[in-house]
XYZ file of C-alpha atoms in Angstrom:
452
model
C 0.000 0.000 0.000
C 2.801 2.360 -0.894
C 2.384 6.106 -1.147
C 4.186 6.131 -4.450
C 3.957 7.634 -7.901
C 4.734 4.453 -9.783
C 2.820 4.666 -13.059
C 5.805 5.887 -14.993
C 8.284 3.204 -15.966
C 7.862 -0.538 -15.754
C 10.839 -1.885 -17.666
C 13.936 0.033 -16.630
C 17.390 0.070 -18.152
C 19.160 -2.488 -15.969
C 22.769 -2.593 -14.879
C 24.786 -5.652 -14.025
C 23.460 -7.153 -10.816
C 26.869 -8.459 -9.796
C 28.068 -4.940 -8.985
C 26.618 -4.980 -5.477
C 28.030 -8.427 -4.712
C 31.492 -7.580 -5.979
C 31.444 -4.337 -3.954
C 30.901 -6.237 -0.707
C 33.513 -8.855 -1.641
C 36.076 -6.189 -2.507
C 35.429 -4.282 0.714
C 35.236 -7.184 3.154
C 36.759 -10.197 1.407
C 35.337 -13.515 0.266
C 32.815 -15.374 2.362
C 33.775 -18.578 4.125
C 32.703 -21.911 2.681
C 31.173 -22.986 5.991
C 28.488 -20.685 7.244
C 29.582 -20.250 10.857
C 33.030 -21.821 11.333
C 36.166 -19.774 11.807
C 34.188 -16.576 11.921
C 34.527 -13.621 14.297
C 32.272 -13.714 17.323
C 28.920 -12.026 16.594
C 27.901 -8.821 18.316
C 25.696 -8.868 21.400
C 22.398 -10.701 21.297
C 19.481 -9.397 23.331
C 17.029 -6.563 23.799
C 17.885 -2.860 23.933
C 18.585 -2.292 27.617
C 20.748 -0.120 29.827
C 23.697 -2.479 29.316
C 24.352 -0.991 25.893
C 22.733 -3.502 23.533
C 21.025 -1.572 20.802
C 18.036 -2.770 18.843
C 14.275 -2.394 19.155
C 11.924 -5.312 18.638
C 8.233 -4.843 17.928
C 5.690 -7.577 17.350
C 3.652 -7.609 14.140
C 0.086 -8.813 14.045
C -1.533 -10.275 10.944
C -4.894 -8.712 10.183
C -7.474 -9.994 7.719
C -9.882 -7.317 6.530
C -13.212 -7.754 4.763
C -15.791 -5.403 3.312
C -14.397 -1.989 4.164
C -16.646 0.737 2.780
C -15.562 4.020 1.249
C -15.812 7.339 3.038
C -16.018 10.964 1.957
C -13.097 12.623 0.208
C -12.401 16.310 0.710
C -11.667 18.473 -2.318
C -9.679 21.139 -0.444
C -6.314 21.961 -1.996
C -3.350 20.418 -0.169
C 0.297 19.614 -0.624
C 0.247 16.107 -2.066
C 2.580 13.454 -0.665
C 2.533 11.333 -3.825
C 0.446 8.807 -5.723
C 0.652 5.057 -6.102
C 0.086 2.316 -8.637
C -0.818 -0.410 -9.419
C -4.369 -1.152 -8.258
C -4.611 -2.695 -4.784
C -7.700 -4.831 -4.185
C -7.212 -4.287 -0.432
C -8.202 -0.668 -0.989
C -10.505 -1.121 -3.938
C -12.593 -3.996 -2.664
C -12.022 -3.692 1.067
C -10.322 -7.059 1.478
C -6.765 -8.053 2.233
C -4.165 -9.312 4.681
C -1.703 -6.866 6.198
C 0.739 -6.763 9.110
C 0.284 -4.180 11.838
C 2.586 -2.679 14.451
C 1.297 -1.271 17.729
C 2.649 2.001 19.116
C 1.558 4.637 21.620
C 1.303 8.281 20.544
C 1.019 11.356 22.767
C 1.052 12.130 26.473
C -0.523 10.098 27.936
C 0.002 7.480 25.243
C -2.870 6.511 22.953
C -2.469 3.020 21.508
C -2.730 2.794 17.720
C -2.154 -0.175 15.412
C -0.724 0.899 12.049
C -0.119 -1.070 8.867
C 3.622 -1.662 8.369
C 4.337 -0.277 4.906
C 7.774 -0.585 3.305
C 6.403 1.287 0.308
C 5.822 4.622 2.077
C 7.774 6.776 4.473
C 5.602 8.517 7.064
C 3.092 7.839 9.869
C -0.583 8.540 9.135
C -3.396 7.962 11.670
C -7.073 8.687 12.351
C -7.945 11.419 14.924
C -11.333 9.869 15.705
C -13.664 7.431 14.040
C -16.321 9.805 12.666
C -14.304 10.611 9.517
C -12.668 7.178 9.131
C -13.388 5.140 6.023
C -14.552 2.316 8.296
C -15.634 3.478 11.809
C -15.744 -0.063 13.190
C -12.191 -0.820 12.021
C -11.103 2.540 13.439
C -12.446 1.591 16.861
C -10.701 -1.765 16.659
C -7.257 -0.497 15.652
C -7.228 2.744 17.607
C -6.986 6.447 16.858
C -4.989 9.470 18.007
C -6.871 12.445 19.467
C -4.487 15.401 19.482
C -6.663 17.272 22.000
C -5.960 14.543 24.556
C -2.169 14.840 24.306
C -0.247 17.474 26.251
C 2.753 17.092 23.916
C 0.903 17.376 20.580
C 2.016 20.270 18.378
C 0.156 21.418 15.255
C 2.653 22.064 12.467
C 0.126 24.068 10.425
C 0.603 22.034 7.279
C -1.738 19.886 5.197
C -1.024 16.592 3.421
C -2.833 14.377 0.941
C -1.899 10.859 -0.111
C -3.225 8.274 -2.555
C -3.134 4.525 -1.805
C -4.375 2.906 -5.004
C -8.050 3.858 -4.860
C -7.647 4.651 -1.169
C -7.121 8.268 -0.150
C -6.188 10.162 3.001
C -5.970 13.894 3.679
C -5.240 15.768 6.877
C -2.972 17.931 9.034
C 0.630 17.463 10.170
C 1.346 17.205 13.894
C 4.427 16.491 15.972
C 4.272 14.409 19.147
C 6.044 11.814 21.265
C 5.607 8.180 20.249
C 6.500 5.050 22.203
C 7.928 2.220 20.127
C 8.753 -1.448 20.585
C 8.394 -3.942 23.390
C 10.389 -1.656 25.697
C 8.045 1.270 24.938
C 10.938 3.646 24.306
C 9.986 7.345 23.937
C 10.560 8.981 20.559
C 9.928 12.756 20.798
C 9.041 15.035 17.883
C 7.789 12.323 15.533
C 5.937 13.703 12.498
C 2.356 12.361 12.431
C -0.174 12.913 9.659
C -3.608 13.198 11.293
C -6.402 12.309 8.891
C -9.368 14.616 8.337
C -10.943 12.696 5.447
C -10.222 9.247 4.086
C -11.578 6.789 1.577
C -10.923 3.042 1.850
C -8.122 3.696 4.383
C -9.386 1.759 7.378
C -6.353 2.015 9.719
C -3.199 4.022 10.329
C -0.152 3.505 8.122
C 3.463 3.401 9.325
C 5.816 3.979 6.404
C 9.374 2.677 6.848
C 10.927 3.510 3.487
C 13.723 6.052 3.040
C 13.124 9.242 5.026
C 15.206 12.375 5.330
C 18.113 10.921 3.358
C 16.004 11.124 0.169
C 12.245 11.516 0.566
C 11.459 14.025 3.305
C 12.590 17.321 4.797
C 11.952 15.928 8.291
C 13.132 12.921 10.273
C 10.915 9.853 10.034
C 10.547 7.155 12.686
C 13.638 5.236 11.505
C 15.663 8.470 11.288
C 14.677 9.421 14.838
C 15.582 6.002 16.225
C 19.126 6.598 14.968
C 19.180 10.259 16.059
C 18.088 9.270 19.591
C 20.851 6.600 19.659
C 18.371 3.796 20.230
C 19.937 2.063 17.216
C 23.218 2.743 15.435
C 22.210 2.470 11.797
C 19.071 3.007 9.654
C 18.499 -0.698 9.093
C 15.617 -2.956 10.120
C 14.682 -6.582 9.537
C 11.275 -8.149 9.012
C 9.920 -11.670 9.322
C 6.131 -11.639 9.054
C 5.716 -15.381 9.551
C 3.585 -18.010 7.902
C -0.023 -17.381 6.950
C -2.385 -18.488 9.679
C 0.128 -18.065 12.510
C 2.295 -20.706 14.105
C 5.482 -18.674 13.634
C 6.762 -15.418 15.161
C 6.056 -12.155 13.366
C 8.135 -9.100 14.189
C 10.275 -6.194 13.072
C 13.733 -5.557 14.516
C 14.987 -1.984 14.229
C 18.785 -1.959 14.289
C 19.170 -5.726 14.420
C 18.776 -9.091 12.721
C 17.168 -12.249 14.125
C 19.515 -15.092 13.204
C 16.913 -17.671 14.204
C 14.686 -16.787 11.262
C 16.861 -18.138 8.429
C 19.778 -20.391 7.488
C 23.127 -19.531 5.934
C 24.159 -16.214 4.450
C 21.905 -13.289 3.677
C 22.017 -12.367 -0.007
C 22.434 -8.630 -0.754
C 20.087 -7.231 -3.393
C 21.214 -3.860 -4.671
C 18.696 -1.024 -4.487
C 18.152 -0.207 -8.160
C 17.724 2.238 -9.752
C 20.168 3.888 -7.387
C 18.501 6.329 -4.976
C 19.503 9.459 -6.899
C 18.158 7.922 -10.116
C 14.901 6.883 -8.444
C 14.413 10.417 -7.200
C 14.639 11.722 -10.767
C 12.377 9.032 -12.248
C 9.726 8.619 -9.548
C 10.085 11.702 -7.304
C 10.975 9.433 -4.377
C 13.138 6.490 -3.352
C 11.871 3.018 -2.451
C 13.039 -0.539 -1.901
C 13.364 -1.470 -5.556
C 15.465 -4.460 -6.586
C 15.812 -6.635 -9.668
C 14.001 -9.946 -10.052
C 15.949 -12.322 -12.331
C 13.810 -15.467 -12.505
C 10.281 -16.684 -11.911
C 9.078 -20.284 -11.837
C 6.377 -22.579 -10.469
C 6.854 -26.032 -8.976
C 3.480 -27.830 -9.207
C 2.793 -30.582 -6.656
C 4.718 -33.744 -7.520
C 6.235 -32.229 -10.663
C 9.458 -30.615 -11.799
C 9.855 -26.849 -11.760
C 8.377 -24.952 -14.698
C 10.430 -21.857 -15.550
C 8.433 -18.834 -16.719
C 11.408 -16.644 -17.657
C 14.581 -16.914 -19.728
C 18.203 -16.956 -18.587
C 18.680 -13.270 -19.362
C 15.469 -12.121 -17.651
C 15.639 -9.007 -15.432
C 12.764 -6.937 -14.112
C 12.620 -4.159 -11.547
C 10.257 -4.804 -8.607
C 9.177 -2.895 -5.495
C 9.103 -4.763 -2.163
C 5.903 -3.504 -0.549
C 4.660 -4.894 2.778
C 1.525 -2.751 2.495
C 0.306 -4.722 -0.522
C -1.612 -7.945 0.047
C -0.822 -9.226 -3.433
C 2.187 -9.535 -5.677
C 1.658 -7.761 -9.032
C 3.166 -8.932 -12.324
C 2.346 -8.595 -16.008
C -0.999 -10.115 -16.940
C 0.541 -12.665 -19.309
C 2.706 -14.181 -16.568
C -0.143 -14.103 -14.066
C -2.353 -15.979 -16.523
C 0.250 -18.763 -16.780
C 0.554 -19.054 -12.998
C -3.238 -18.982 -12.681
C -3.579 -21.843 -15.171
C -1.049 -23.980 -13.310
C -2.861 -23.362 -9.998
C -6.341 -23.835 -11.551
C -7.388 -20.257 -10.720
C -10.308 -18.353 -12.231
C -11.374 -14.703 -12.239
C -14.299 -13.374 -10.200
C -16.618 -10.466 -11.040
C -13.942 -7.948 -10.021
C -11.246 -9.546 -12.175
C -9.414 -10.985 -9.153
C -8.013 -14.497 -9.574
C -9.500 -16.970 -7.127
C -8.259 -20.480 -6.415
C -9.761 -23.473 -4.577
C -8.846 -23.198 -0.890
C -7.878 -26.858 -0.725
C -4.941 -26.008 -3.020
C -3.249 -24.434 0.025
C -2.656 -27.985 1.302
C -0.761 -29.042 -1.821
C 3.030 -29.322 -1.864
C 3.704 -26.734 -4.569
C 5.551 -23.423 -4.703
C 6.035 -20.230 -6.701
C 9.739 -19.440 -6.966
C 11.315 -15.964 -7.169
C 14.992 -15.728 -8.109
C 17.449 -12.889 -7.545
C 21.047 -12.154 -8.527
C 20.834 -14.741 -11.314
C 20.003 -17.772 -9.150
C 22.322 -16.817 -6.281
C 19.146 -17.085 -4.244
C 15.644 -18.368 -4.977
C 12.788 -17.707 -2.533
C 10.264 -20.512 -2.729
C 6.788 -19.496 -1.635
C 4.691 -22.529 -0.707
C 1.100 -22.641 -1.899
C 0.003 -22.409 1.757
C 1.483 -18.890 1.970
C 1.065 -17.763 -1.629
C -2.668 -18.440 -1.775
C -4.478 -15.784 0.287
C -7.090 -17.291 2.608
C -10.150 -15.076 3.243
C -12.011 -17.848 5.130
C -14.994 -17.929 2.752
C -12.822 -18.045 -0.387
C -9.174 -17.986 -1.431
C -7.357 -15.711 -3.889
C -4.237 -16.258 -5.921
C -1.318 -14.404 -4.338
C -0.380 -12.781 -7.642
C -2.643 -10.446 -9.605
C -2.100 -8.564 -12.889
C -0.893 -4.980 -12.982
C -3.204 -2.388 -14.497
C -0.891 -1.784 -17.460
C 1.984 -3.624 -19.106
C 4.381 -0.823 -18.150
C 3.266 -0.635 -14.491
C 5.710 -1.293 -11.693
C 5.860 -4.876 -10.502
C 5.257 -5.292 -6.772
C 6.283 -8.049 -4.360
C 3.611 -7.927 -1.671
C 3.001 -9.956 1.469
C 2.140 -13.074 -0.554
C 5.885 -13.093 -1.367
C 7.203 -11.550 1.854
C 5.803 -14.378 4.007
C 8.443 -16.714 2.564
C 11.412 -14.358 3.022
C 13.471 -12.930 5.839
C 14.301 -9.367 4.789
C 16.803 -6.809 6.036
C 16.149 -3.290 4.704
C 19.519 -1.538 4.708
C 19.432 2.219 4.115
C 23.102 2.571 5.038
C 24.374 0.372 2.206
C 21.368 0.803 -0.131
C 20.547 -2.884 -0.208
C 17.861 -5.362 0.786
C 19.401 -8.507 2.288
C 17.288 -11.621 1.828
C 17.065 -15.275 2.853
C 14.438 -18.003 2.855
C 12.277 -17.577 5.981
C 12.972 -20.506 8.304
C 12.218 -19.908 12.013
C 13.903 -22.141 14.591
C 13.548 -20.493 18.007
C 13.997 -17.326 20.036
C 16.850 -15.191 21.371
C 18.774 -14.927 18.134
C 18.936 -11.151 17.682
C 22.265 -9.546 16.785
C 22.730 -5.787 16.999
C 23.912 -3.952 13.888
C 26.749 -1.465 14.249
C 28.145 1.202 11.964
C 30.112 -1.623 10.362
C 26.844 -3.309 9.382
C 28.010 -4.010 5.837
C 30.767 -6.277 7.088
C 28.474 -7.879 9.646
C 25.789 -8.708 7.108
C 28.262 -9.900 4.480
C 30.544 -12.020 6.666
C 29.317 -12.498 10.204
C 25.537 -12.583 10.642
C 24.686 -15.996 9.269
C 21.435 -17.733 10.106
C 21.417 -20.260 12.927
C 18.619 -22.511 11.625
């Protein structure tokens, strides 16, 4: 559910993907053949406490939403944040699965659950439930009443943002927020307080690039570094399997080594941030996808792309679905026996979630392939199931890797080195968090291997 203007370019001129890998190898040396032998001792593992360990862990909660109705949209002139494409059925049809983070805002703190969105970069919330797109959802997930906070400060500025067909408009405030399991105070956080919204049924916490590229103010991640809660603007995400049964959290300033096995693979942010700013007016977590395949139950893998395939994609935790070109989606739909409903959304028999098949996404020319099992790729809405991939609106639209992909990956979003580090999600216990230091590039390349 990114706040992004992404209608412009779908197929981008692509550079050699080995550049990022060779950069890390040249800087830090070759990786060891064995994943954890003969390696320097890892940094401290544990929560951010007074003993100097520095990371912030926050739990994520999976939320399934049905039948959200649209609200009124104001026509007052505002300063627009930015637009977004492609179409998101979560907003358009009021249905989807997202992952939410709980935080307290104001003094005293008011608890709000916001959608974690790697495709946007600011915090937007409802001030009450009378103007919310869905009053019942607003009551459930909380709202922020500025009049009830002694530390709220009106910044006298308006904003407007487009989320697919969803829309939010309101006023900028500054206030203290409390983040993570330790409820650490974060003063002077910029908060967009909604005055009108359509199809936006909860707050949104954007965790994309902030002041470095996209904003004139410090975002939540920027402030965590500025307040010395964490050392570097890096966070890791493991949302867990669909239906629960595995931990779901975000670690600011750290990596949970008990969520994956082996090395993390660095995916270069591309286009480079300065190029993205020129092309799209903002910078996001864009990387290059280099292969796509399906492994049907009991069969060999069917490749859907050639050896020289490269396509730019946006990793977007605010999107329920993954979006690809219609021709590829049609092939995947045929293999999974999917059909289109009245809205043009591909549905699939729910019993297919029990089959031992996968949709496979490759990066860095087969250096890593993330295999998404049918159980996670097929989105379960209880009364029906939808295919985890849907077609983009246009052939030149940006491709998006949404939560139907993210469930199968452990992801480290690295704004210091302009990379997304990735591994197959594989949880194996607790207490595996390693703090990231200013030498995070070396840590992620050589030292922080998965323990599973």
